[in-house]
GROMACS .gro file of C-alpha atoms in nm:
model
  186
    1UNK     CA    1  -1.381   0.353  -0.280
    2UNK     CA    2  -1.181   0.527  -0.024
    3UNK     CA    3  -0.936   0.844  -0.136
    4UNK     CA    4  -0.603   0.917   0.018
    5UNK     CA    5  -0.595   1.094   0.343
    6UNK     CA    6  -0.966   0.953   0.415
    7UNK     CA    7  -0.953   0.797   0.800
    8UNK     CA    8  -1.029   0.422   0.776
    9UNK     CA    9  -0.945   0.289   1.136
   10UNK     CA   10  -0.836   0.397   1.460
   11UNK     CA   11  -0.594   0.216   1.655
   12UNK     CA   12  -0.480   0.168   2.029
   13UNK     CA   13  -0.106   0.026   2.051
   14UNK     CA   14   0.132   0.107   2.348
   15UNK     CA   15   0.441   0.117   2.105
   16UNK     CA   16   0.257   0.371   1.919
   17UNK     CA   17   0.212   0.566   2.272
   18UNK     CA   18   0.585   0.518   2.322
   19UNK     CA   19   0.698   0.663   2.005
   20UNK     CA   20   0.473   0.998   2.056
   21UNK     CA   21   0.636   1.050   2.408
   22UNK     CA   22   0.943   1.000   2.236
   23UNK     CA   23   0.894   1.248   1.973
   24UNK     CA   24   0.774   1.486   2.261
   25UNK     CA   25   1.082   1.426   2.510
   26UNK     CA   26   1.305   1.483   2.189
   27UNK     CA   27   1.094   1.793   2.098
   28UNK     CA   28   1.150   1.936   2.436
   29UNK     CA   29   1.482   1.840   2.435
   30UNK     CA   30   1.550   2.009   2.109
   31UNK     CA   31   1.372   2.295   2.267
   32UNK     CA   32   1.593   2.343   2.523
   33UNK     CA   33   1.943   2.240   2.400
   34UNK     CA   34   1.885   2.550   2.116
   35UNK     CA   35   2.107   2.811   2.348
   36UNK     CA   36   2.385   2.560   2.379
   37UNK     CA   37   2.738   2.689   2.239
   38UNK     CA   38   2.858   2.329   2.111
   39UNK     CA   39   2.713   2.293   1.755
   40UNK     CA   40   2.748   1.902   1.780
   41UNK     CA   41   2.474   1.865   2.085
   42UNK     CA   42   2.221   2.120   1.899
   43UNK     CA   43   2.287   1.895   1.590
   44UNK     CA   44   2.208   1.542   1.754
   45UNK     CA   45   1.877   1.725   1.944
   46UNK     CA   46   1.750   1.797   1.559
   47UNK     CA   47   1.850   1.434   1.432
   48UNK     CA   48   1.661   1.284   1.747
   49UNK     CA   49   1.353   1.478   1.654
   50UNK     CA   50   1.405   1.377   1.285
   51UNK     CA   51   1.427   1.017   1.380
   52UNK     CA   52   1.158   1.037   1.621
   53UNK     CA   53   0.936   1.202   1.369
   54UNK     CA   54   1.060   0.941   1.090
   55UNK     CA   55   0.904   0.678   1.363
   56UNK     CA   56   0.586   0.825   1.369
   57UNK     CA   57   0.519   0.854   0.990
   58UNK     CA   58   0.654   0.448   0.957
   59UNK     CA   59   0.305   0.414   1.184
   60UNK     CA   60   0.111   0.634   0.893
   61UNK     CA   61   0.092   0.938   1.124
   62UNK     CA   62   0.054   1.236   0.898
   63UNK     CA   63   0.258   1.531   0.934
   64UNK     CA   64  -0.059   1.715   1.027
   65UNK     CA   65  -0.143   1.440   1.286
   66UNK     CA   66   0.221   1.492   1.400
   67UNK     CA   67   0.198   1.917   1.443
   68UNK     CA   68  -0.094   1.830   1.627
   69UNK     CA   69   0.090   1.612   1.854
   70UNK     CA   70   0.359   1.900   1.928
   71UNK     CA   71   0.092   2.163   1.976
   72UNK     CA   72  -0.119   1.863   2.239
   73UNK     CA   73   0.256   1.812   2.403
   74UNK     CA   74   0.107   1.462   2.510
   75UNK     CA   75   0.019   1.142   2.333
   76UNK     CA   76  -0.294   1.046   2.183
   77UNK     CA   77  -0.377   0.683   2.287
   78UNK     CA   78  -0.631   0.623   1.975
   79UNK     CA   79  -0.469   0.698   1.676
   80UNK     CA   80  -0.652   0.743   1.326
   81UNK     CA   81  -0.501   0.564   1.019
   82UNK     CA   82  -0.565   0.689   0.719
   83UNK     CA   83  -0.554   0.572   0.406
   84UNK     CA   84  -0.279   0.608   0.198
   85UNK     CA   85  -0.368   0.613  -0.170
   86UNK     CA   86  -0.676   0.671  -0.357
   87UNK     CA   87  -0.855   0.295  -0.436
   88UNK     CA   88  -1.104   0.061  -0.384
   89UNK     CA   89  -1.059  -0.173  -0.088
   90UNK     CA   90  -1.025  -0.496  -0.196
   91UNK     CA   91  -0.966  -0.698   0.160
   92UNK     CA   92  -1.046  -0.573   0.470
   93UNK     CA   93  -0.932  -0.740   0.805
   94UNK     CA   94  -1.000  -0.438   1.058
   95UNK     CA   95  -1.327  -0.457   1.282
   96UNK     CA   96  -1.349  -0.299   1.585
   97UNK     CA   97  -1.202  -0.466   1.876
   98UNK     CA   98  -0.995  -0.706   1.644
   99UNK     CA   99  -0.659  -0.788   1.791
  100UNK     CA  100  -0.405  -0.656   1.531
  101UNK     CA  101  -0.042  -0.770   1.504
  102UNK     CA  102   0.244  -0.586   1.315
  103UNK     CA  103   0.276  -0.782   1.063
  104UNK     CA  104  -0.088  -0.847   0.957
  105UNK     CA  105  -0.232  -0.678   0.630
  106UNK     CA  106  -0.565  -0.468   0.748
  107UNK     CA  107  -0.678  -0.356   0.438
  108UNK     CA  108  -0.555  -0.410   0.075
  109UNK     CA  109  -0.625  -0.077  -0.119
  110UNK     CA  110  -0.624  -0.131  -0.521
  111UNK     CA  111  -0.642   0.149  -0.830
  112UNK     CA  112  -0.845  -0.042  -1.045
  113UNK     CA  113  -0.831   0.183  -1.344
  114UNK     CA  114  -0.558  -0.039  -1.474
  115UNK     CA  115  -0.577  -0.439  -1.415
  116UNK     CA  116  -0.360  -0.782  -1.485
  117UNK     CA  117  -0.444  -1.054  -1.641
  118UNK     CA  118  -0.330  -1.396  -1.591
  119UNK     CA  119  -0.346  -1.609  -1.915
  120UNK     CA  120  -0.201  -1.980  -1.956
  121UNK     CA  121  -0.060  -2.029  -2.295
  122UNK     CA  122  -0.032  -2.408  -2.389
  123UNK     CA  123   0.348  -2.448  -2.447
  124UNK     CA  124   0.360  -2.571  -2.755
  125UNK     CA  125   0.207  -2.220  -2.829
  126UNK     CA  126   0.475  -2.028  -2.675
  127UNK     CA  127   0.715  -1.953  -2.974
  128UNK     CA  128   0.416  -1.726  -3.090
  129UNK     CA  129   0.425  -1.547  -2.757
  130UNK     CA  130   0.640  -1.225  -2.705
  131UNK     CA  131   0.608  -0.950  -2.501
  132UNK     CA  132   0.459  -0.638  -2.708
  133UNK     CA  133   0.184  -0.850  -2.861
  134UNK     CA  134  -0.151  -0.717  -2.823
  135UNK     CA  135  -0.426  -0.934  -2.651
  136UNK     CA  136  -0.787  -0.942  -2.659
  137UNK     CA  137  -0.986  -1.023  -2.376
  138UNK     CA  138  -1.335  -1.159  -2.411
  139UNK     CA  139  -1.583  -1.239  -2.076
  140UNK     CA  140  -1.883  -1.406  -1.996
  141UNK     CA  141  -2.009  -1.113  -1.800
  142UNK     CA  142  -1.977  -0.905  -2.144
  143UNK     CA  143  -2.074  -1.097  -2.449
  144UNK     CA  144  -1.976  -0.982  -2.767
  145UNK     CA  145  -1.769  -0.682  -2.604
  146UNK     CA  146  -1.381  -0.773  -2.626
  147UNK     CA  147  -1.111  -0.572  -2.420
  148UNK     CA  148  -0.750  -0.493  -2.574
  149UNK     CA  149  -0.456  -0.512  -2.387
  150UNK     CA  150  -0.074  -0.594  -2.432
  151UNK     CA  151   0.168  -0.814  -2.303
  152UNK     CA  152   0.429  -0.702  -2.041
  153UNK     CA  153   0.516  -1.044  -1.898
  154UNK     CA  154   0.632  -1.355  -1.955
  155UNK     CA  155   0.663  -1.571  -1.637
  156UNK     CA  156   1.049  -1.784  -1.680
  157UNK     CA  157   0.867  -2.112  -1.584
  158UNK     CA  158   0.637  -2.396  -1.709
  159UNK     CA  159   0.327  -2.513  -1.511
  160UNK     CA  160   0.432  -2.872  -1.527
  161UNK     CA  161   0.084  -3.036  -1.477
  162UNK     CA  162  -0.144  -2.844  -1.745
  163UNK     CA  163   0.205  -2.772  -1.967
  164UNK     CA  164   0.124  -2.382  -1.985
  165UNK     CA  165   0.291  -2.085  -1.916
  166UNK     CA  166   0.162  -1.759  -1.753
  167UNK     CA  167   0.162  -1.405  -1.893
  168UNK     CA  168   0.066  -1.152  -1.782
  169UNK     CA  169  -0.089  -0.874  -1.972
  170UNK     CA  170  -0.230  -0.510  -1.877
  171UNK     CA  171  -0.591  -0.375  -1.960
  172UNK     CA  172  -0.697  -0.014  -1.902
  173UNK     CA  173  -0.971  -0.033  -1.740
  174UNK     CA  174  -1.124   0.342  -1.701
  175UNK     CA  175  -1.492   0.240  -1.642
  176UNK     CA  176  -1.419  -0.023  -1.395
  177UNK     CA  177  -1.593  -0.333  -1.522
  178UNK     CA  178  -1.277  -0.539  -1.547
  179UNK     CA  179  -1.293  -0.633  -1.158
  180UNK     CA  180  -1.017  -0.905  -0.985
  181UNK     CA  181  -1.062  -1.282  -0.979
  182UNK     CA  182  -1.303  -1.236  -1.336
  183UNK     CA  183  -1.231  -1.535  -1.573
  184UNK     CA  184  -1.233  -1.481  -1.930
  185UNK     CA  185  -1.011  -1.590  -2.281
  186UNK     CA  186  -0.736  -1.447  -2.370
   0.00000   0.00000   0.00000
């Protein structure tokens, strides 16, 4: 379980460098363009800073991590990351010293207290199908305990091999025992 705000990595990146000494040279510059008498420079100082600050958030820098930045005046060359929402991590690709690229996924971060389930409905059972219904959800891992949900999905194609279709349904799940990849019946 991790909660929003909590740090979960820190993170060298020289474009991440860059874009604090960016924000700084457009804080200064801000700074010291305030006294000018054309409006239209003191306006494009603020929209630099905006734009540099804008930067610095796409990288998950809080606005507290960014005030302290201002107050430093110089770059921090480990950053923390922190998470963004409240959840349980469900993959985790971040180790220290691991290479990272920008487009990599470092940790997957899930609220569990409400889950999807996947059921295949043979097609010649679909005509009985409709989003609305309620389902029941029975497990291994529980017997004799059923879980209710409801329908709020039905996938627009045909699994041509098995001849089912997927829906999807939602479960509240408030105690947490409904956990991802379970199989059950639907």
């Amino acid at each position: 379980l991790v909660r929003k705000g909590q740090p979960l990595f820190t993170l060298y990146s020289q474009e991440l460098v860059s874009a604090q000494e960016e924000y700084l040279l457009a804080v200064k510059a801000n700074v010291q363009i305030q006294d000018s008498p054309l409006r239209e420079v003191r306006h494009q100082t603020t929209q630099m800073v905006q734009s540099a600050h804008d930067r610095l958030r796409l990288w998950t820098m809080t606005d507290k991590q960014i005030d302290e930045l201002t107050r430093r005046g110089k770059p921090q060359t480990y950053v923390t990351i922190s998470s963004p929402v409240t959840g349980y991590v469900i993959d985790k690709k971040a180790f220290k010293g691991t290479l990272v690229k920008p487009e990599m996924t470092l940790y997957a971060i899930a609220d569990l207290s409400t889950v999807w389930v996947k059921a295949e409905v043979f097609e010649y059972e679909m005509p009985f199908v409709q989003v609305g219904q309620q389902g029941i959800l029975t497990l291994a891992d529980y017997p004799g305990e059923t879980f209710q949900g409801k329908i709020t999905f039905i996938y627009p194609y045909l699994n041509q091999e098995a001849r089912t279709n997927t829906v999807r349904l939602v479960f509240k799940n408030p105690k947490l025992r409904l956990k991802p990849d379970m199989y059950g019946t639907v």
